[in-house]
Amino acid sequence: MSASSTITVDDKQIDLPVKTGTIGPHVIDIGKLHAKTGVFTFDPGFTSTASCESKITYIDGDEGVLLYRGYPIEQLAEQGDFLETCYLMLFGELPTPAQKADFDYRVTRHTMVHDQMNRFFQGFRRDAHPMAVMVACVGALSAFYHDSTDISDEKQRMIASLRMIAKMPTLAAMAYKYSIGQPFVYPKNELDYTSNFLRMCFAVPCEEYQVNPIFARALDRIFILHADHEQNASTSTVRLAGSSGANPFACIAAGIACLWGPAHGGANEAALKMLMEIGTPDRVKQYVDKAKDKNDPFRLMGFGHRVYKNYDPRARIMQKTTHEVLGELGIKDDPLLEVAMQLEQIALKDEYFIEKKLYPNIDFYSGITLKAMGFPTDMFTVLFALARTVGWIAQWAEMIEDPSQKIGRPRQLYIGPDKREYVPISQRG
Ligand code: CMC
């Protein structure tokens, strides 16, 4: 593609610069389009629009490729741990052993939450959805940690980032414990990040708790797989909220709210519920037919992706992780897994799914794995939020540190009534 692209508006030709990234499609810079022609572009859902420049994550949806700072997700998930991915996200490079030890120490030092948070929790109903609790508690961190909300101070930005990465597991575990009426378990900092989280979720004060290393490794991998996914809905929400100068805790709370939706982070919960509803492999075909029926709004949860039009690379790793966890539990013939396998096989061979490039996504397998570990379905999206926090923070920081950054302000195509005169209420009706 040449360095510029030409558009004709009302017989007037305008040259628009074309920008080139390291890899991936070129983008046409339309920043001056309105000033030069008086028109806007129209792209609801941002299907053809790049909203920013970013150095963090790259996805090739056609090839099924996902890179964090250039490193393939498969290599990070197989060979590294989650805090290493966090370091990579925040600083752009993999840490040396000394940098890693220092980073682990700094994150670990922030795992406790202000003790007054305990009282904050008491205000929620017992049956509150843990995502509702997370939105509120993460937003409330800005009230508890006011000393790290000045976004113009680089040091405060880093402290807020470390606090959120460190405290998210503690808050997530507290949300779970509160919902089942068990006492909160304080973090134990001699444990690694993910083992510490498992302990805070599943230990009780009256018994010793041994972290299962296979579960800890599997969950750590799930966290790596969910750490970032470029400009998805929740990340774009965080960036948009942050573009106004809002504090980082409030921005991440906005991201959590967006993630909650069933088309985004809520899909793993929805996928598991669907597998349970299908129940047995012989009913799979009936559900596949239902998903294909134009007159039925039903969709196969855990299938399809806005960007991946090939097998989601995260789904492959997740499938392997699922088998490891079920193998550890001695579950060889799990009915849910059987339904999942059958569904995957049928859908992958079906003309409808092939033609529309609908492949299983990460949520298809993550629900089965998390359930086997003992997490209730309404905690699934919370775990996603925990893992995605580092991606949100890295994207937020990248935006704040960009000198050309300005407040996000999309335009619209107005289709409401034209200008009209106000009629006093006595003359209406
Ligand atoms: N089952 C059946 N048909 C589907 C499905 C599905 N899961 N997904 C898309 N389609 C059809 C859809 O009906 C449409 O058909 P037509 O062209 O005949 O109208 C076509 O495929 C394109 O669908 P779309 O909704 O225009 O595509 P999209 O890119 O806007 O949607 C999606 C992406 C993920 C929202 C959608 O595939 C979906 O609803 N999937 C189920 C929910 C799910 O698993 N979400 C998790 C996404 S991954 C997690 C994350 O990264 O956050």
Short mmCIF file of C-alpha atoms and ligand atoms in Angstrom, two decimals:
data_model
loop_
_atom_site.label_atom_id
_atom_site.label_comp_id
_atom_site.label_asym_id
_atom_site.label_seq_id
_atom_site.Cartn_x
_atom_site.Cartn_y
_atom_site.Cartn_z
CA MET A 1 0.00 0.00 0.00
CA SER A 2 1.24 3.52 -0.79
CA ALA A 3 1.97 6.14 1.87
CA SER A 4 -1.35 7.86 1.31
CA SER A 5 -4.86 6.99 0.33
CA THR A 6 -7.28 9.16 -1.59
CA ILE A 7 -10.92 9.73 -0.78
CA THR A 8 -13.39 11.71 -2.85
CA VAL A 9 -16.08 13.65 -1.00
CA ASP A 10 -18.44 15.80 -3.08
CA ASP A 11 -16.02 15.76 -6.02
CA LYS A 12 -13.23 16.95 -3.74
CA GLN A 13 -10.18 14.65 -3.53
CA ILE A 14 -8.35 14.41 -0.22
CA ASP A 15 -5.10 12.55 0.49
CA LEU A 16 -5.14 10.69 3.77
CA PRO A 17 -1.82 9.44 5.22
CA VAL A 18 -1.39 5.68 5.62
CA LYS A 19 0.39 4.48 8.75
CA THR A 20 2.35 1.23 8.98
CA GLY A 21 2.77 -0.89 12.10
CA THR A 22 5.49 -3.45 12.85
CA ILE A 23 3.18 -6.22 11.63
CA GLY A 24 -0.50 -6.30 10.79
CA PRO A 25 -2.69 -4.24 8.49
CA HIS A 26 -1.90 -0.63 7.59
CA VAL A 27 -4.25 2.04 8.85
CA ILE A 28 -5.60 5.09 7.06
CA ASP A 29 -5.21 8.13 9.28
CA ILE A 30 -8.55 9.98 9.06
CA GLY A 31 -7.74 12.46 11.84
CA LYS A 32 -8.00 15.44 9.45
CA LEU A 33 -10.94 14.13 7.43
CA HIS A 34 -13.62 16.16 9.17
CA ALA A 35 -11.58 19.37 9.14
CA LYS A 36 -10.97 19.01 5.39
CA THR A 37 -14.35 17.68 4.21
CA GLY A 38 -16.92 18.21 6.97
CA VAL A 39 -17.83 14.48 7.08
CA PHE A 40 -17.25 11.83 9.74
CA THR A 41 -16.65 8.11 9.26
CA PHE A 42 -19.26 5.61 10.51
CA ASP A 43 -18.15 2.35 12.13
CA PRO A 44 -20.33 1.23 15.03
CA GLY A 45 -18.68 -1.63 16.90
CA PHE A 46 -15.28 -0.47 15.55
CA THR A 47 -15.05 -3.32 13.04
CA SER A 48 -12.67 -1.37 10.77
CA THR A 49 -11.30 1.21 13.17
CA ALA A 50 -7.99 1.25 15.06
CA SER A 51 -8.55 3.38 18.17
CA CYS A 52 -4.89 3.86 19.13
CA GLU A 53 -1.25 2.93 18.56
CA SER A 54 -0.02 0.24 20.93
CA LYS A 55 3.18 -1.74 21.57
CA ILE A 56 1.66 -4.28 23.92
CA THR A 57 -0.32 -7.06 22.24
CA TYR A 58 -0.63 -8.27 18.67
CA ILE A 59 -3.34 -10.57 17.34
CA ASP A 60 -3.52 -12.08 13.86
CA GLY A 61 -7.06 -13.39 13.89
CA ASP A 62 -6.80 -15.15 10.53
CA GLU A 63 -3.68 -17.07 11.48
CA GLY A 64 -4.65 -17.59 15.14
CA VAL A 65 -1.61 -15.74 16.52
CA LEU A 66 -1.38 -13.91 19.86
CA LEU A 67 1.81 -12.11 20.94
CA TYR A 68 2.49 -10.21 24.16
CA ARG A 69 5.26 -7.65 23.49
CA GLY A 70 6.28 -9.90 20.57
CA TYR A 71 6.41 -13.19 22.51
CA PRO A 72 4.02 -15.97 21.38
CA ILE A 73 1.39 -16.80 23.99
CA GLU A 74 2.25 -20.51 23.75
CA GLN A 75 5.86 -19.89 24.86
CA LEU A 76 4.88 -17.59 27.72
CA ALA A 77 2.20 -19.99 28.98
CA GLU A 78 4.44 -23.08 28.75
CA GLN A 79 7.68 -21.61 30.07
CA GLY A 80 6.95 -18.58 32.22
CA ASP A 81 4.76 -17.64 35.15
CA PHE A 82 2.03 -15.01 35.50
CA LEU A 83 4.12 -12.42 37.34
CA GLU A 84 6.73 -12.66 34.60
CA THR A 85 3.96 -11.88 32.09
CA CYS A 86 2.91 -8.95 34.32
CA TYR A 87 6.47 -7.61 34.26
CA LEU A 88 6.61 -8.02 30.49
CA MET A 89 3.29 -6.21 30.08
CA LEU A 90 4.30 -3.29 32.28
CA PHE A 91 7.95 -2.82 31.26
CA GLY A 92 8.05 -4.19 27.71
CA GLU A 93 10.84 -6.75 28.24
CA LEU A 94 11.21 -10.07 30.04
CA PRO A 95 12.89 -9.57 33.44
CA THR A 96 16.37 -10.76 34.38
CA PRO A 97 16.41 -13.11 37.43
CA ALA A 98 17.21 -10.12 39.71
CA GLN A 99 14.46 -7.97 38.19
CA LYS A 100 11.98 -10.83 38.53
CA ALA A 101 12.86 -11.43 42.18
CA ASP A 102 12.53 -7.72 42.91
CA PHE A 103 9.18 -7.46 41.07
CA ASP A 104 7.75 -10.54 42.83
CA TYR A 105 8.81 -9.02 46.16
CA ARG A 106 7.22 -5.65 45.36
CA VAL A 107 3.92 -7.18 44.26
CA THR A 108 3.87 -9.53 47.24
CA ARG A 109 4.36 -6.61 49.65
CA HIS A 110 1.03 -5.15 48.49
CA THR A 111 -1.22 -8.24 48.79
CA MET A 112 -3.07 -7.13 51.95
CA VAL A 113 -5.99 -4.75 51.61
CA HIS A 114 -6.80 -1.99 54.09
CA ASP A 115 -8.52 -3.70 57.01
CA GLN A 116 -11.44 -1.31 56.77
CA MET A 117 -12.24 -3.07 53.48
CA ASN A 118 -13.63 -5.89 55.64
CA ARG A 119 -16.34 -3.54 56.84
CA PHE A 120 -16.98 -2.30 53.33
CA PHE A 121 -17.85 -5.91 52.41
CA GLN A 122 -20.46 -6.18 55.15
CA GLY A 123 -22.67 -3.79 53.18
CA PHE A 124 -23.30 -6.33 50.41
CA ARG A 125 -26.10 -8.85 50.38
CA ARG A 126 -24.82 -12.40 50.79
CA ASP A 127 -26.16 -13.36 47.37
CA ALA A 128 -24.58 -10.40 45.53
CA HIS A 129 -22.88 -11.45 42.29
CA PRO A 130 -19.11 -11.36 42.95
CA MET A 131 -18.63 -9.20 39.83
CA ALA A 132 -20.91 -6.56 41.39
CA VAL A 133 -18.74 -6.75 44.50
CA MET A 134 -15.56 -6.44 42.42
CA VAL A 135 -16.77 -3.36 40.51
CA ALA A 136 -17.55 -1.68 43.82
CA CYS A 137 -14.44 -2.76 45.73
CA VAL A 138 -11.96 -1.89 42.99
CA GLY A 139 -13.63 1.51 42.55
CA ALA A 140 -13.43 1.94 46.33
CA LEU A 141 -9.66 1.38 46.27
CA SER A 142 -9.37 4.98 45.08
CA ALA A 143 -10.92 6.03 48.38
CA PHE A 144 -8.62 3.76 50.40
CA TYR A 145 -5.39 4.53 48.51
CA HIS A 146 -5.71 8.20 47.71
CA ASP A 147 -1.92 8.55 47.86
CA SER A 148 -1.57 6.80 44.49
CA THR A 149 -4.24 8.55 42.42
CA ASP A 150 -2.21 11.45 41.01
CA ILE A 151 -1.82 10.27 37.42
CA SER A 152 0.76 12.95 36.59
CA ASP A 153 3.21 11.37 39.06
CA GLU A 154 5.04 8.40 37.48
CA LYS A 155 5.85 6.93 40.90
CA GLN A 156 2.22 7.02 42.02
CA ARG A 157 1.15 5.45 38.73
CA MET A 158 3.51 2.52 39.38
CA ILE A 159 2.39 2.10 42.99
CA ALA A 160 -1.25 2.07 41.91
CA SER A 161 -0.39 -0.53 39.25
CA LEU A 162 1.42 -2.81 41.71
CA ARG A 163 -1.37 -2.38 44.24
CA MET A 164 -4.01 -3.47 41.79
CA ILE A 165 -2.06 -6.51 40.53
CA ALA A 166 -1.37 -7.52 44.15
CA LYS A 167 -4.76 -6.80 45.69
CA MET A 168 -7.01 -8.17 42.99
CA PRO A 169 -6.56 -11.82 44.13
CA THR A 170 -7.18 -10.78 47.74
CA LEU A 171 -10.39 -8.94 46.81
CA ALA A 172 -11.54 -11.76 44.50
CA ALA A 173 -11.00 -14.34 47.25
CA MET A 174 -12.81 -12.09 49.75
CA ALA A 175 -15.77 -11.78 47.35
CA TYR A 176 -15.92 -15.58 47.14
CA LYS A 177 -15.54 -16.17 50.89
CA TYR A 178 -18.22 -13.58 51.64
CA SER A 179 -20.67 -15.26 49.25
CA ILE A 180 -20.29 -18.64 51.00
CA GLY A 181 -20.25 -17.25 54.54
CA GLN A 182 -16.68 -18.26 55.39
CA PRO A 183 -14.13 -16.01 57.12
CA PHE A 184 -11.68 -14.10 54.97
CA VAL A 185 -8.26 -15.73 54.69
CA TYR A 186 -5.35 -13.28 54.77
CA PRO A 187 -2.62 -13.62 52.13
CA LYS A 188 0.43 -15.70 53.00
CA ASN A 189 3.33 -14.07 51.22
CA GLU A 190 5.71 -17.03 51.26
CA LEU A 191 3.46 -18.56 48.56
CA ASP A 192 3.66 -17.64 44.91
CA TYR A 193 0.96 -15.35 43.47
CA THR A 194 -1.43 -18.03 42.23
CA SER A 195 -0.92 -20.50 45.11
CA ASN A 196 -1.60 -17.63 47.50
CA PHE A 197 -4.86 -16.91 45.68
CA LEU A 198 -5.95 -20.58 45.76
CA ARG A 199 -5.25 -20.66 49.49
CA MET A 200 -7.22 -17.46 50.13
CA CYS A 201 -10.16 -19.02 48.25
CA PHE A 202 -10.16 -22.56 49.60
CA ALA A 203 -8.43 -22.59 53.01
CA VAL A 204 -10.39 -22.34 56.24
CA PRO A 205 -8.88 -21.30 59.59
CA CYS A 206 -9.67 -24.63 61.28
CA GLU A 207 -7.67 -26.84 58.90
CA GLU A 208 -4.25 -26.95 57.24
CA TYR A 209 -4.46 -26.29 53.51
CA GLN A 210 -2.03 -27.73 50.97
CA VAL A 211 -1.97 -26.02 47.59
CA ASN A 212 -2.21 -28.54 44.75
CA PRO A 213 0.74 -27.65 42.47
CA ILE A 214 -1.07 -28.91 39.34
CA PHE A 215 -4.03 -26.62 40.08
CA ALA A 216 -1.70 -23.72 40.85
CA ARG A 217 0.18 -24.20 37.57
CA ALA A 218 -3.07 -24.58 35.60
CA LEU A 219 -4.60 -21.44 37.10
CA ASP A 220 -1.38 -19.49 36.62
CA ARG A 221 -1.53 -20.49 32.94
CA ILE A 222 -5.17 -19.39 32.75
CA PHE A 223 -4.08 -16.01 34.14
CA ILE A 224 -1.32 -15.72 31.49
CA LEU A 225 -3.79 -16.58 28.70
CA HIS A 226 -6.19 -13.87 29.88
CA ALA A 227 -3.63 -11.14 30.66
CA ASP A 228 -4.31 -8.98 27.61
CA HIS A 229 -6.12 -9.06 24.29
CA GLU A 230 -5.40 -5.69 22.68
CA GLN A 231 -8.28 -3.24 22.17
CA ASN A 232 -11.22 -5.44 23.28
CA ALA A 233 -14.35 -3.89 24.82
CA SER A 234 -13.16 -3.72 28.43
CA THR A 235 -9.67 -2.48 27.51
CA SER A 236 -11.18 0.19 25.28
CA THR A 237 -13.45 1.10 28.20
CA VAL A 238 -10.42 1.48 30.49
CA ARG A 239 -8.65 3.64 27.91
CA LEU A 240 -11.72 5.80 27.33
CA ALA A 241 -12.34 6.25 31.06
CA GLY A 242 -8.65 7.04 31.58
CA SER A 243 -8.56 9.53 28.69
CA SER A 244 -10.51 11.99 30.85
CA GLY A 245 -7.81 11.83 33.53
CA ALA A 246 -9.82 9.61 35.89
CA ASN A 247 -7.77 7.78 38.52
CA PRO A 248 -6.52 4.25 37.69
CA PHE A 249 -8.66 2.43 40.26
CA ALA A 250 -11.82 4.02 38.83
CA CYS A 251 -10.70 3.14 35.27
CA ILE A 252 -10.10 -0.52 36.15
CA ALA A 253 -13.51 -0.63 37.88
CA ALA A 254 -15.02 0.58 34.58
CA GLY A 255 -13.17 -2.21 32.77
CA ILE A 256 -14.55 -4.79 35.21
CA ALA A 257 -18.09 -3.51 34.61
CA CYS A 258 -17.66 -3.93 30.85
CA LEU A 259 -16.07 -7.37 31.19
CA TRP A 260 -19.12 -8.61 33.08
CA GLY A 261 -21.26 -8.80 29.90
CA PRO A 262 -22.03 -12.25 28.42
CA ALA A 263 -20.57 -11.35 25.02
CA HIS A 264 -17.20 -10.63 26.68
CA GLY A 265 -15.95 -11.98 30.02
CA GLY A 266 -19.26 -13.56 31.00
CA ALA A 267 -18.96 -16.06 28.14
CA ASN A 268 -17.10 -18.74 30.12
CA GLU A 269 -19.93 -18.83 32.65
CA ALA A 270 -22.46 -18.92 29.80
CA ALA A 271 -20.48 -21.68 28.01
CA LEU A 272 -20.45 -23.91 31.07
CA LYS A 273 -24.16 -23.33 31.71
CA MET A 274 -24.84 -24.29 28.09
CA LEU A 275 -22.79 -27.52 28.39
CA MET A 276 -24.73 -28.39 31.55
CA GLU A 277 -28.01 -27.66 29.80
CA ILE A 278 -27.04 -29.92 26.88
CA GLY A 279 -26.17 -32.54 29.49
CA THR A 280 -25.42 -35.60 27.34
CA PRO A 281 -23.53 -36.08 24.05
CA ASP A 282 -26.66 -37.37 22.23
CA ARG A 283 -28.31 -33.93 22.65
CA VAL A 284 -25.43 -32.02 21.05
CA LYS A 285 -26.75 -32.14 17.48
CA GLN A 286 -30.07 -30.65 18.58
CA TYR A 287 -28.22 -27.63 20.06
CA VAL A 288 -26.01 -27.24 17.01
CA ASP A 289 -29.17 -27.14 14.86
CA LYS A 290 -30.68 -24.58 17.23
CA ALA A 291 -27.57 -22.37 16.89
CA LYS A 292 -27.85 -22.54 13.09
CA ASP A 293 -31.55 -21.66 13.04
CA LYS A 294 -31.95 -18.09 11.76
CA ASN A 295 -35.21 -17.71 13.68
CA ASP A 296 -33.68 -18.77 16.99
CA PRO A 297 -31.48 -16.24 18.85
CA PHE A 298 -29.55 -19.09 20.52
CA ARG A 299 -25.78 -19.10 19.92
CA LEU A 300 -23.21 -21.69 20.87
CA MET A 301 -21.48 -20.04 23.81
CA GLY A 302 -17.70 -20.38 23.63
CA PHE A 303 -17.77 -20.30 19.81
CA GLY A 304 -16.85 -17.44 17.53
CA HIS A 305 -14.75 -14.37 18.09
CA ARG A 306 -14.74 -10.87 16.71
CA VAL A 307 -11.05 -11.10 15.83
CA TYR A 308 -10.14 -14.81 15.59
CA LYS A 309 -11.42 -16.27 12.38
CA ASN A 310 -9.26 -19.33 13.05
CA TYR A 311 -8.71 -21.54 16.12
CA ASP A 312 -8.17 -19.27 19.16
CA PRO A 313 -4.51 -20.03 20.12
CA ARG A 314 -5.49 -19.70 23.78
CA ALA A 315 -8.14 -22.41 23.35
CA ARG A 316 -5.48 -24.97 22.34
CA ILE A 317 -3.44 -24.35 25.51
CA MET A 318 -6.63 -24.27 27.56
CA GLN A 319 -7.75 -27.63 26.17
CA LYS A 320 -4.44 -29.20 27.32
CA THR A 321 -4.73 -27.53 30.74
CA THR A 322 -8.27 -28.87 31.12
CA HIS A 323 -7.02 -32.42 30.57
CA GLU A 324 -4.21 -31.95 33.10
CA VAL A 325 -6.62 -30.75 35.79
CA LEU A 326 -9.20 -33.46 35.12
CA GLY A 327 -6.40 -36.06 35.02
CA GLU A 328 -5.16 -34.88 38.43
CA LEU A 329 -8.68 -35.27 39.81
CA GLY A 330 -8.96 -38.74 38.28
CA ILE A 331 -11.89 -37.60 36.14
CA LYS A 332 -11.56 -39.62 32.96
CA ASP A 333 -15.14 -39.62 31.80
CA ASP A 334 -16.46 -36.23 32.74
CA PRO A 335 -19.89 -35.86 31.09
CA LEU A 336 -19.35 -32.13 30.55
CA LEU A 337 -16.05 -32.74 28.83
CA GLU A 338 -17.66 -35.42 26.67
CA VAL A 339 -20.37 -32.95 25.64
CA ALA A 340 -17.69 -30.34 24.97
CA MET A 341 -15.61 -32.71 22.80
CA GLN A 342 -18.64 -33.83 20.85
CA LEU A 343 -19.78 -30.26 20.33
CA GLU A 344 -16.33 -29.20 19.18
CA GLN A 345 -16.11 -32.10 16.71
CA ILE A 346 -19.57 -31.53 15.24
CA ALA A 347 -19.20 -27.75 14.99
CA LEU A 348 -15.74 -27.94 13.40
CA LYS A 349 -17.14 -30.16 10.61
CA ASP A 350 -20.39 -28.27 10.11
CA GLU A 351 -20.72 -26.15 6.96
CA TYR A 352 -22.42 -23.27 8.88
CA PHE A 353 -19.54 -22.95 11.37
CA ILE A 354 -16.85 -23.46 8.71
CA GLU A 355 -18.33 -20.85 6.41
CA LYS A 356 -18.71 -18.29 9.23
CA LYS A 357 -15.27 -19.19 10.64
CA LEU A 358 -16.67 -19.96 14.07
CA TYR A 359 -14.10 -21.85 16.14
CA PRO A 360 -14.07 -22.66 19.86
CA ASN A 361 -12.66 -19.76 21.88
CA ILE A 362 -10.85 -19.82 25.23
CA ASP A 363 -14.11 -19.67 27.19
CA PHE A 364 -15.20 -22.97 25.76
CA TYR A 365 -12.65 -24.83 27.93
CA SER A 366 -11.86 -22.48 30.80
CA GLY A 367 -15.27 -22.99 32.46
CA ILE A 368 -14.83 -26.78 32.70
CA THR A 369 -11.36 -26.35 34.21
CA LEU A 370 -12.37 -23.77 36.78
CA LYS A 371 -15.39 -25.81 37.82
CA ALA A 372 -13.18 -28.88 38.32
CA MET A 373 -10.89 -26.82 40.57
CA GLY A 374 -13.85 -25.96 42.77
CA PHE A 375 -14.78 -22.45 41.60
CA PRO A 376 -18.51 -21.73 41.31
CA THR A 377 -19.66 -20.40 37.92
CA ASP A 378 -20.27 -16.86 39.13
CA MET A 379 -16.57 -16.58 40.05
CA PHE A 380 -15.39 -17.31 36.50
CA THR A 381 -15.59 -13.74 35.24
CA VAL A 382 -13.95 -12.54 38.46
CA LEU A 383 -10.93 -14.72 37.66
CA PHE A 384 -10.89 -13.26 34.16
CA ALA A 385 -10.92 -9.73 35.67
CA LEU A 386 -8.09 -10.66 38.03
CA ALA A 387 -5.93 -11.81 35.13
CA ARG A 388 -6.89 -8.98 32.75
CA THR A 389 -6.05 -6.31 35.34
CA VAL A 390 -2.41 -6.21 34.25
CA GLY A 391 -3.40 -5.79 30.60
CA TRP A 392 -5.78 -2.97 31.48
CA ILE A 393 -3.10 -1.27 33.56
CA ALA A 394 -0.42 -1.61 30.87
CA GLN A 395 -2.80 -0.20 28.24
CA TRP A 396 -3.90 2.61 30.55
CA ALA A 397 -0.27 3.51 31.34
CA GLU A 398 0.68 3.43 27.66
CA MET A 399 -2.11 5.91 26.95
CA ILE A 400 -1.24 8.24 29.84
CA GLU A 401 2.44 8.25 28.84
CA ASP A 402 1.64 9.10 25.21
CA PRO A 403 2.26 12.88 24.80
CA SER A 404 -0.30 13.10 21.98
CA GLN A 405 -3.05 11.58 24.14
CA LYS A 406 -6.35 13.45 24.31
CA ILE A 407 -9.79 12.70 25.67
CA GLY A 408 -11.66 10.07 23.64
CA ARG A 409 -14.71 11.62 22.05
CA PRO A 410 -16.42 9.66 19.23
CA ARG A 411 -18.92 11.42 16.96
CA GLN A 412 -22.29 10.15 15.76
CA LEU A 413 -24.73 10.00 12.89
CA TYR A 414 -27.75 11.82 14.35
CA ILE A 415 -31.05 10.21 13.30
CA GLY A 416 -33.40 11.87 15.85
CA PRO A 417 -35.98 14.60 15.12
CA ASP A 418 -34.90 17.73 13.27
CA LYS A 419 -35.01 21.05 15.16
CA ARG A 420 -38.58 21.84 16.31
CA GLU A 421 -40.38 24.38 18.47
CA TYR A 422 -41.24 23.73 22.12
CA VAL A 423 -45.00 23.45 22.71
CA PRO A 424 -46.19 24.50 26.23
CA ILE A 425 -47.75 21.55 28.12
CA SER A 426 -51.17 23.28 28.21
CA GLN A 427 -51.29 23.22 24.39
CA ARG A 428 -50.31 19.53 24.03
CA GLY A 429 -52.60 16.48 23.83
N1 CMC B 1 -23.20 -19.57 17.45
C1 CMC B 1 -23.92 -19.51 16.30
N2 CMC B 1 -23.82 -18.56 15.38
C2 CMC B 1 -22.91 -17.58 15.61
C3 CMC B 1 -22.11 -17.58 16.76
C4 CMC B 1 -22.28 -18.61 17.70
N3 CMC B 1 -21.54 -18.65 18.81
N4 CMC B 1 -21.30 -16.49 16.75
C5 CMC B 1 -21.58 -15.83 15.61
N5 CMC B 1 -22.55 -16.50 14.91
C6 CMC B 1 -23.08 -16.12 13.61
C7 CMC B 1 -24.02 -14.94 13.74
O1 CMC B 1 -25.36 -15.36 13.92
C8 CMC B 1 -23.81 -14.23 12.42
O2 CMC B 1 -24.55 -14.92 11.44
P1 CMC B 1 -25.18 -14.10 10.18
O3 CMC B 1 -24.00 -13.53 9.45
O4 CMC B 1 -25.91 -15.15 9.43
O5 CMC B 1 -26.06 -13.04 10.79
C9 CMC B 1 -22.33 -14.48 12.10
O6 CMC B 1 -21.97 -15.68 12.81
C10 CMC B 1 -21.41 -13.35 12.55
O7 CMC B 1 -21.71 -13.04 13.90
P2 CMC B 1 -21.51 -11.60 14.58
O8 CMC B 1 -22.31 -11.53 15.82
O9 CMC B 1 -21.74 -10.56 13.53
O10 CMC B 1 -19.97 -11.64 14.88
P3 CMC B 1 -19.22 -10.77 15.94
O11 CMC B 1 -17.81 -10.72 15.52
O12 CMC B 1 -19.92 -9.47 16.16
O13 CMC B 1 -19.42 -11.63 17.28
C11 CMC B 1 -19.07 -12.87 19.24
C12 CMC B 1 -18.43 -12.22 18.00
C13 CMC B 1 -17.96 -13.46 20.12
C14 CMC B 1 -19.83 -11.82 20.07
C15 CMC B 1 -20.05 -14.00 18.77
O14 CMC B 1 -19.35 -14.95 18.00
C16 CMC B 1 -20.78 -14.66 19.94
O15 CMC B 1 -21.82 -14.17 20.39
N6 CMC B 1 -20.23 -15.82 20.47
C17 CMC B 1 -20.79 -16.45 21.62
C18 CMC B 1 -20.33 -15.73 22.89
C19 CMC B 1 -18.87 -16.00 23.21
O16 CMC B 1 -18.39 -17.13 23.18
N7 CMC B 1 -18.15 -14.91 23.54
C20 CMC B 1 -16.76 -14.98 23.94
C21 CMC B 1 -15.89 -14.15 23.09
S1 CMC B 1 -14.19 -14.52 23.45
C22 CMC B 1 -13.89 -13.80 24.94
C23 CMC B 1 -13.15 -12.52 24.86
O17 CMC B 1 -12.12 -12.44 24.15
O18 CMC B 1 -13.62 -11.58 25.52
#
